[in-house]
Short mmCIF file of C-alpha atoms and ligand atoms in Angstrom, two decimals:
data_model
loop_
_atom_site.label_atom_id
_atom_site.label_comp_id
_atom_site.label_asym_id
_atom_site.label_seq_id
_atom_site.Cartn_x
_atom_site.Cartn_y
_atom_site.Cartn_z
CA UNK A 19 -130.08 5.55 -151.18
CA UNK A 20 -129.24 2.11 -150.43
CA UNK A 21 -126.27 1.35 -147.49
CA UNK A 22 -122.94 0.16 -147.93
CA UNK A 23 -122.48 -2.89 -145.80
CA UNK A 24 -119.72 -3.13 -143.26
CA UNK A 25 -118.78 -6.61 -143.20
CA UNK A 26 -117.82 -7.04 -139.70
CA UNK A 27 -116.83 -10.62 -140.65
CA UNK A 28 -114.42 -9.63 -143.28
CA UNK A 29 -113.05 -6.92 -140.61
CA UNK A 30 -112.58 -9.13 -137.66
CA UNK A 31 -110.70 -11.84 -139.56
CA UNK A 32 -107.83 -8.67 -140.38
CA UNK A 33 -107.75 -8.08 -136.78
CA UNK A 34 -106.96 -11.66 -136.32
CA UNK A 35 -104.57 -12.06 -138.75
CA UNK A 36 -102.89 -8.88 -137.27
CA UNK A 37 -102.76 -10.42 -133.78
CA UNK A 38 -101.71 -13.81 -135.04
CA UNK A 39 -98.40 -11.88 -136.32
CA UNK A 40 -97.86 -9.67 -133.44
CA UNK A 41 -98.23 -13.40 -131.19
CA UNK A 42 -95.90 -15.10 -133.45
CA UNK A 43 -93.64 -12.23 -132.55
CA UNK A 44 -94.29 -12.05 -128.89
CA UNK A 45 -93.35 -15.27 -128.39
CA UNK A 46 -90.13 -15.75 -130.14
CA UNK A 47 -89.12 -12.36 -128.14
CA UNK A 48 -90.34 -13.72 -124.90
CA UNK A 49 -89.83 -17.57 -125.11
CA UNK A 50 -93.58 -18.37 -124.44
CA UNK A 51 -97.20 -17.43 -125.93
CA UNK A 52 -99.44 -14.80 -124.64
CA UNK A 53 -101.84 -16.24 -121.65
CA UNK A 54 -105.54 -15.82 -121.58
CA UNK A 55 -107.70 -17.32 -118.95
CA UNK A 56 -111.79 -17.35 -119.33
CA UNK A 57 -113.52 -17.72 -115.95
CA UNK A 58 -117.06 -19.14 -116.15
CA UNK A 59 -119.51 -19.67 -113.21
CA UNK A 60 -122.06 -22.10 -113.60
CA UNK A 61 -123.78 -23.42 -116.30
CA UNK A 62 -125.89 -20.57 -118.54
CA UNK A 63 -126.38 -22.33 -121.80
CA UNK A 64 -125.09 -18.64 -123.71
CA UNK A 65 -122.23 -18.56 -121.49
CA UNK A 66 -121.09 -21.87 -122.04
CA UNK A 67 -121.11 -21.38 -126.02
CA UNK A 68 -119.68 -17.81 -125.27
CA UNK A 69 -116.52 -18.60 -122.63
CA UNK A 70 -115.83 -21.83 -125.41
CA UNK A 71 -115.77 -19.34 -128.70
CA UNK A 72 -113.39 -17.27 -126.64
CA UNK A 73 -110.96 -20.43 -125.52
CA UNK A 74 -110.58 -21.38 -129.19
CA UNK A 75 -110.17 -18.00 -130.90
CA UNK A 76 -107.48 -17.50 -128.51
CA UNK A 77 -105.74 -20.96 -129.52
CA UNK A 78 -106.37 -20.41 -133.29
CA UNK A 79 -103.86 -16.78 -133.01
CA UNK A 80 -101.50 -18.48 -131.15
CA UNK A 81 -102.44 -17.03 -127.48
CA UNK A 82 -102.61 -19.93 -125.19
CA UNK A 83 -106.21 -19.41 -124.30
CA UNK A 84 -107.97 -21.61 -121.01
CA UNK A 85 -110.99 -21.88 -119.47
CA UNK A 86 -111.68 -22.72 -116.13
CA UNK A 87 -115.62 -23.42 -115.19
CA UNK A 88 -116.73 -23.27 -111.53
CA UNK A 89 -120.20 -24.64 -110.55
CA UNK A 90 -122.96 -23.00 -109.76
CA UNK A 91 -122.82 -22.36 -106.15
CA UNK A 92 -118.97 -20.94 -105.97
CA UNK A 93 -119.03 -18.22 -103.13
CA UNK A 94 -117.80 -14.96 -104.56
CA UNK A 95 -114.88 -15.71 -101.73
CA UNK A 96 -113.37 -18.58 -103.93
CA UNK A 97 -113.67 -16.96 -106.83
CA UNK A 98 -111.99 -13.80 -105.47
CA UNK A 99 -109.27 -16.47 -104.62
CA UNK A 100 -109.04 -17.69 -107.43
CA UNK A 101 -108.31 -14.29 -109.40
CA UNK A 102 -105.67 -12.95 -106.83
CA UNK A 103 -104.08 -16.78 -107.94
CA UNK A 104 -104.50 -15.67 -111.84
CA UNK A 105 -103.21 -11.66 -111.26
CA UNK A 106 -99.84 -13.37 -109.39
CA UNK A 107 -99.26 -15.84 -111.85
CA UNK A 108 -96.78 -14.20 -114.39
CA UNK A 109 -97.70 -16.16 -117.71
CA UNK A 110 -100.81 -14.62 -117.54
CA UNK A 111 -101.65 -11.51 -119.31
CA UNK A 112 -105.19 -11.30 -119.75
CA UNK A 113 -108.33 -12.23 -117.01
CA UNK A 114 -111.93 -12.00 -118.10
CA UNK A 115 -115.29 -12.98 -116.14
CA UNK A 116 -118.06 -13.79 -118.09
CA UNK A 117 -120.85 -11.95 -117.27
CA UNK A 118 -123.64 -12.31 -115.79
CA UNK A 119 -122.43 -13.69 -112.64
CA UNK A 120 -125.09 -15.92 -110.01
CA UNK A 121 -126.73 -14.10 -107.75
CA UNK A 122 -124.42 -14.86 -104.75
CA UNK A 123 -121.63 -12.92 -106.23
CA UNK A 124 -121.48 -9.28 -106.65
CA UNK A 125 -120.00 -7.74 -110.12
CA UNK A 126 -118.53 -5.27 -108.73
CA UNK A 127 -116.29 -7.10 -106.03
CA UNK A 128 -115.25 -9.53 -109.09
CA UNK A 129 -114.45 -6.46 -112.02
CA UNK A 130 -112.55 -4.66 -109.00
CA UNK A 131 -110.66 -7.67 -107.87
CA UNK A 132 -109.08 -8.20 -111.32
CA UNK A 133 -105.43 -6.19 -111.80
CA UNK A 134 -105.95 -3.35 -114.20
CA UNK A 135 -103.64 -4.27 -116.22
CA UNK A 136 -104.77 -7.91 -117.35
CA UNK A 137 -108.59 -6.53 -117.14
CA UNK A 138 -108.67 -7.43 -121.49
CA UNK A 139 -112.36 -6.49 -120.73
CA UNK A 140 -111.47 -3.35 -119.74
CA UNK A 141 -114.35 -2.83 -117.18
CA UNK A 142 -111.86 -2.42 -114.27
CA UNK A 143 -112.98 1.48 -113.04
CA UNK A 144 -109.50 1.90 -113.32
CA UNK A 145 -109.22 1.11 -117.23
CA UNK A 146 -112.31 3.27 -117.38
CA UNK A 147 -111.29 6.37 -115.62
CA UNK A 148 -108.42 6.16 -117.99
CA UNK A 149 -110.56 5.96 -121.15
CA UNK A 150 -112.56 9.46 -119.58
CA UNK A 151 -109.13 11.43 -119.09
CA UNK A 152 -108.33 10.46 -123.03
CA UNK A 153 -105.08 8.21 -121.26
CA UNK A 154 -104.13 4.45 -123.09
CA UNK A 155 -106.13 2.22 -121.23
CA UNK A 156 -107.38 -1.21 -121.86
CA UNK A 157 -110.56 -0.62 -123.65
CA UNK A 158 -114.20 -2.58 -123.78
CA UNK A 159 -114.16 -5.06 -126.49
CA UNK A 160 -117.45 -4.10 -128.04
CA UNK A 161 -117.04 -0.24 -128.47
CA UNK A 162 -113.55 -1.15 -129.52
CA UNK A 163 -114.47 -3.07 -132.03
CA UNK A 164 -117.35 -0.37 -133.10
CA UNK A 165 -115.12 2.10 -133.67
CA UNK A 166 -113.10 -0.58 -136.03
CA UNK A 167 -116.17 -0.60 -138.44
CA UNK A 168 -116.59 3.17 -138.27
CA UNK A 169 -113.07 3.33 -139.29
CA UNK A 170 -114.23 1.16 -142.18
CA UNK A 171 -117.04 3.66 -143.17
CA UNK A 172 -115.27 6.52 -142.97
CA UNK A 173 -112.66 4.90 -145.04
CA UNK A 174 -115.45 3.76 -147.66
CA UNK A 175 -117.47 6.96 -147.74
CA UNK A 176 -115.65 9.75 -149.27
CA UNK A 177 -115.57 13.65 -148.24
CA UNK A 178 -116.81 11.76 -144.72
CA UNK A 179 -115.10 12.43 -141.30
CA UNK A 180 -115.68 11.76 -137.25
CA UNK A 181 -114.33 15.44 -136.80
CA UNK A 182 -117.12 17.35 -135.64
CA UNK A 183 -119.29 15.17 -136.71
CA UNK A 184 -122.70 14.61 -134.55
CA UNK A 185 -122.50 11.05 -132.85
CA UNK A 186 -125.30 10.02 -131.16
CA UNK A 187 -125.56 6.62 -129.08
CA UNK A 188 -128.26 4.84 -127.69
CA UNK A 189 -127.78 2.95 -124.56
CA UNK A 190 -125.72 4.30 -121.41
CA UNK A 191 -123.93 0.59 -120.19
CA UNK A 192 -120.65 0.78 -118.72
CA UNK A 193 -119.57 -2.07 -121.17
CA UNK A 194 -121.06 -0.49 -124.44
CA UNK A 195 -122.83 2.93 -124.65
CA UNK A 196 -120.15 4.78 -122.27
CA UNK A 197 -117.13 3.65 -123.43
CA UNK A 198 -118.66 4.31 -126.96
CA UNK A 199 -119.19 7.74 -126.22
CA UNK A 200 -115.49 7.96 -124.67
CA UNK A 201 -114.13 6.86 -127.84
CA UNK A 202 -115.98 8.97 -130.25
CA UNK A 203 -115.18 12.05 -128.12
CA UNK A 204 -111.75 11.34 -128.60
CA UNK A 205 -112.44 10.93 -132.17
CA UNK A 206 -113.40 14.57 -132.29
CA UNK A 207 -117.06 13.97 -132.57
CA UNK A 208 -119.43 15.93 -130.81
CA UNK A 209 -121.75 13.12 -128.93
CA UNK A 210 -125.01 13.13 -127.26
CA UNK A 211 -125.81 9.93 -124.76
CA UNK A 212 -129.21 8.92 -125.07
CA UNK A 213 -131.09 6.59 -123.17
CA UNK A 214 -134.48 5.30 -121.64
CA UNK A 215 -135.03 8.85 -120.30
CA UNK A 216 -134.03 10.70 -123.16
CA UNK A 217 -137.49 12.70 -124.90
CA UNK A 218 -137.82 12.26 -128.13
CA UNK A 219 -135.43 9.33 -129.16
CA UNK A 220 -136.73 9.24 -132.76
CA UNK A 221 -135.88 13.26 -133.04
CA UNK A 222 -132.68 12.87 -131.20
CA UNK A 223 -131.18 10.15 -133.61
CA UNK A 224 -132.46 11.75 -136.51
CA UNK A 225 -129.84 14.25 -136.02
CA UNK A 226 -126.85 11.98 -135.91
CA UNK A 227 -124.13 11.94 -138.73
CA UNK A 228 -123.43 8.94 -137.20
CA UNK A 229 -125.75 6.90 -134.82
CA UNK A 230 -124.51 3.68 -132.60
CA UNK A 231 -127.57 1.60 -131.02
CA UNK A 232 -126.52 -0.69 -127.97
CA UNK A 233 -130.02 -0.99 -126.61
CA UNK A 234 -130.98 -4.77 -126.32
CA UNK A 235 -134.72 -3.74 -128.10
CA UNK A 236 -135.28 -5.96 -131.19
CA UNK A 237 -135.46 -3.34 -133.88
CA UNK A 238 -136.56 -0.04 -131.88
CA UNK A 239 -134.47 2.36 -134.01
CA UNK A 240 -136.86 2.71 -137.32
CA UNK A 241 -135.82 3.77 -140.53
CA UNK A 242 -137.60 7.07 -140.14
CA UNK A 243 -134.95 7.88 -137.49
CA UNK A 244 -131.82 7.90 -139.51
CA UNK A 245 -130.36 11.02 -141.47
CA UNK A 246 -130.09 10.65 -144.70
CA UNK A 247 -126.45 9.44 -145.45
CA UNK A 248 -125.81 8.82 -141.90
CA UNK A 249 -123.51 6.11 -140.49
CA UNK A 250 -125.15 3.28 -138.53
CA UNK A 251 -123.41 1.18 -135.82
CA UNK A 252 -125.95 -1.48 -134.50
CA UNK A 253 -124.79 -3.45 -131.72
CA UNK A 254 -127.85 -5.00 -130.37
CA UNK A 255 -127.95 -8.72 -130.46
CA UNK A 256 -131.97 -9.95 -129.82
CA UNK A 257 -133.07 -13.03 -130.40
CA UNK A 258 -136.88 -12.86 -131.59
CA UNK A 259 -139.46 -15.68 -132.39
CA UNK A 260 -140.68 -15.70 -136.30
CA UNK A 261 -144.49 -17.34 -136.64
CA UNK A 262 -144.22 -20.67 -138.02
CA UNK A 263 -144.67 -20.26 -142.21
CA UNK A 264 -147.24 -22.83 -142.82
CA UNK A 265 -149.24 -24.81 -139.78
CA UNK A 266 -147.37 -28.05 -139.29
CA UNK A 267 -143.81 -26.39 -139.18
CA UNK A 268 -142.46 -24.98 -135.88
CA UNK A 269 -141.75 -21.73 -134.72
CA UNK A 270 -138.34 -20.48 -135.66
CA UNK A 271 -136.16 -17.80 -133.95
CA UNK A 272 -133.52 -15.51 -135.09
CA UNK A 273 -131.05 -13.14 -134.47
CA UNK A 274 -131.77 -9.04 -134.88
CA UNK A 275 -129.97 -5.71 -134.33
CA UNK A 276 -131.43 -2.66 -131.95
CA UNK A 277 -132.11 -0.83 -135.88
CA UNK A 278 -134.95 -2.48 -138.23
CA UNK A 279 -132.07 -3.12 -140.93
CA UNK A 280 -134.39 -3.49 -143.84
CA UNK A 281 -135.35 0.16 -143.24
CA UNK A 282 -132.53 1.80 -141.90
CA UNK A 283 -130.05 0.99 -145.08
CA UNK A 284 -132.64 2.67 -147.29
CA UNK A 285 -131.43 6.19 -145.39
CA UNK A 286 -128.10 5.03 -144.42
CA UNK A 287 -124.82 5.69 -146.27
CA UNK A 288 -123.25 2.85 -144.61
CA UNK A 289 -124.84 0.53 -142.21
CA UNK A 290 -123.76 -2.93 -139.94
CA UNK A 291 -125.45 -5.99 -140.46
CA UNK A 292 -126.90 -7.92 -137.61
CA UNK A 293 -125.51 -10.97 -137.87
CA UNK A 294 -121.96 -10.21 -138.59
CA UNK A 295 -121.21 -6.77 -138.01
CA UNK A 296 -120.26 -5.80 -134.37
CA UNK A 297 -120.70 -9.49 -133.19
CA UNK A 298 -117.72 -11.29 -134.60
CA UNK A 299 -115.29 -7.46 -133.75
CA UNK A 300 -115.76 -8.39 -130.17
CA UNK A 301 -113.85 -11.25 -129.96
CA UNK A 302 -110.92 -9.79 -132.17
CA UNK A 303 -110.53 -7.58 -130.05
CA UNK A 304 -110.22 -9.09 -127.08
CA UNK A 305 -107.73 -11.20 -128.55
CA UNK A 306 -106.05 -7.94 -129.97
CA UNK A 307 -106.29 -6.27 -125.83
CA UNK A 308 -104.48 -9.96 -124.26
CA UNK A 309 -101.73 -9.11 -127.09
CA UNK A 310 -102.03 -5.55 -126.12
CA UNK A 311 -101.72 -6.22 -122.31
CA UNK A 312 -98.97 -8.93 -122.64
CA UNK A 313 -96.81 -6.51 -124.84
CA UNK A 314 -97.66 -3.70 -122.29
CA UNK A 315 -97.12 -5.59 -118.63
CA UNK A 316 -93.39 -7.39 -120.35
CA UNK A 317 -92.53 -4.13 -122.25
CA UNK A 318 -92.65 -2.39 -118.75
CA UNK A 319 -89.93 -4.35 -117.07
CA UNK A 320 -87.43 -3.18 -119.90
P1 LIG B 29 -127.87 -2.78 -121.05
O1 LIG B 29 -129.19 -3.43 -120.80
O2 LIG B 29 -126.84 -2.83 -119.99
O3 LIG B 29 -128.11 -1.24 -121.40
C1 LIG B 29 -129.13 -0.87 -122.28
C2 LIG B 29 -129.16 0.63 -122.42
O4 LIG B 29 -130.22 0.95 -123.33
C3 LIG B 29 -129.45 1.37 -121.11
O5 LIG B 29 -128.61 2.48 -121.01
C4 LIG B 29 -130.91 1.78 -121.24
O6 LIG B 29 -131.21 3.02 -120.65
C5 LIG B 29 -131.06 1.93 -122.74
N1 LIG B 29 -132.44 1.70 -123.15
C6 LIG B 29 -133.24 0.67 -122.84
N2 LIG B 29 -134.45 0.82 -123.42
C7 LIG B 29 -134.42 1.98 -124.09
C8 LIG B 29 -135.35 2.69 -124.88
N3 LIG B 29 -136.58 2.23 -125.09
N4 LIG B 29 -134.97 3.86 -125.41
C9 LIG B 29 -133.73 4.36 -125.20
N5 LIG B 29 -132.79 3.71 -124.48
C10 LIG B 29 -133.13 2.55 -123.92
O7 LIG B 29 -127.34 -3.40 -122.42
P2 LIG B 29 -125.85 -3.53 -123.00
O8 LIG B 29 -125.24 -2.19 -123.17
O9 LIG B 29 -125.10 -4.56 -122.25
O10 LIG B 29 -126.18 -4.15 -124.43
C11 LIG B 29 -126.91 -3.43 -125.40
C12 LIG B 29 -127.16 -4.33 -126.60
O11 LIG B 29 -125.91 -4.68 -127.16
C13 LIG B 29 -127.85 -5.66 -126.30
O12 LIG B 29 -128.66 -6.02 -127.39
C14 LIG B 29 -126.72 -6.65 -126.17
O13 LIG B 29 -127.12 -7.96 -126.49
C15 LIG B 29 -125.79 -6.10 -127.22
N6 LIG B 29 -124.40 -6.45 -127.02
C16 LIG B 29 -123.74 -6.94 -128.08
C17 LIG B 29 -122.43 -7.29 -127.98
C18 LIG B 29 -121.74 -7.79 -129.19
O14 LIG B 29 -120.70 -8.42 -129.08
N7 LIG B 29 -122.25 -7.50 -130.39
C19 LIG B 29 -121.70 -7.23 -126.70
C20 LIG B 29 -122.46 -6.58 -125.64
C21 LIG B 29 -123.78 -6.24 -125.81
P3 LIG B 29 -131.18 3.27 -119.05
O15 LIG B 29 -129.74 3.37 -118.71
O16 LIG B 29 -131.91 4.54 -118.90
O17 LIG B 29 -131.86 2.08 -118.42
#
């Protein structure tokens, strides 16, 4: 058996398109564009490449995307000030920290300072005790956008279905694996958690109809560990070093999922690619959850 490919490429640039229409219409109801502001601290290479891709996906829908950097040293006190300044200000709708944070500032002072309702993350405990008790919330970007694809499959593969279907995800994060899990349950599935503790990974995913890997280990999920026809979600982004070819040339890196690919879409009925599969979903959907919150915080006033 050889996978079917969810393009996650192909996928996000819908969910863009989508937004860009339900901007355009935002703003001729409300007289101005949907606000997103990007909050960087310091100077991680990543981060900077990350907060800038976010600042101009924003702009390219229509949602008047900006990015504010603060150097190094900022004491969690000023940047606390500065997102009380961002929750009062009314033109914007959506707030989001790039993570990590220095040292000097604790996460969970920053995610708990930001007003639930313009958290387009959606790792405010408040957006994520809504996701447990199955209410609307604002929901993490990455699961969101993993559920997208699996949509896709489903979709693609016919007599296929999340209902009662065994989900199994690897990795317990409060930004991936458990808002994964909170989604699929919703979806009907019946999901197991797994994680570092877990005996017998290889025997526990081997049972999934559909199996999501958000692990951050280049390639631990083999092919041996996928049912046969099963649905694979990889979200794992790892950059590893490949040996220089011959001896003059240099040593190259690249990009790889949590699931040896090569492997996995040989048992697979439908697989995501690492690049472009979860990757490029995130940022559509945080674009789609600043339209969301907009719609939802104006919407509320009547
Ligand atoms: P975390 O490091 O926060 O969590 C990793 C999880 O994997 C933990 O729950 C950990 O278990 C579990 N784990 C670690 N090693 C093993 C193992 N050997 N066997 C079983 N479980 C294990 O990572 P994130 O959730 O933030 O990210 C996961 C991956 O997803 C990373 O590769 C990251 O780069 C990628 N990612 C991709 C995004 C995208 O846009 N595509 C966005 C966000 C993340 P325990 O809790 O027991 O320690």
């Amino acid at each position: 058996m050889t996978a079917a490919i969810l393009d996650g490429k192909k996928l996000a640039e819908t969910v863009r398109e989508e937004v860009r229409g339900g901007v355009a219409t935002f703003t001729k109801k409300y007289g101005r564009a949907p606000g997103l502001e990007v909050i960087l601290v310091g100077e991680d290479p990543a981060s900077q490449i990350y907060t800038r891709n976010k600042e101009k996906a924003a702009k390219d829908v229509g949602i008047r995307g900006k990015l504010h950097v603060l150097p190094t040293g900022t004491s969690e006190s000023t940047l606390l000030a500065e997102l009380y300044r961002l929750n009062a200000d009314d033109a914007v709708d959506g707030i989001l920290v790039q993570l990590p944070l220095p040292s000097q500032i604790r996460q969970s002072r920053v995610l708990d300072a930001i007003r639930p309702d313009k958290d387009v993350d959606g790792f405010h405990p408040t957006n994520a005790g809504l996701l447990t008790s199955g209410r609307p919330s604002l929901v993490p970007c990455t699961p969101r956008g993993a559920m997208k694809l699996l949509n896709l499959a489903i979709a693609t593969l016919a007599h296929t279905t999340l209902e009662g279907a065994h989900a199994v995800v690897v990795g317990r994060s409060n930004i991936v694996g458990k808002p994964m899990a909170q989604l699929l349950l919703a979806a009907n599935a019946t999901v197991t958690l797994a994680h570092s503790r877990t005996k017998d990974l290889a025997g526990t995913c081997r049972q999934a109809d559909v199996l999501v890997a958000a692990v951050g280990k280049a390639e631990l999920v083999r092919g041996n560990w996928v049912k046969p026809g099963a649905i694979v979600i990889d979200v794992g982004m790892n950059r590893i070093h490949v040996a220089a070819a011959s001896p003059g040339e240099t040593s190259k890196t690249k990009l790889v999922g949590d699931v040896a690919f090569d492997e996995a879409k040989e048992h697979a009925a439908a697989i995501t690619p690492v690049p472009g599969g979860v990757g490029p979903m995130t940022i559509a959907c945080l674009l789609e959850n600043t339209l969301i919150a907009a719609q939802a915080r104006l919407a509320a006033r009547g």
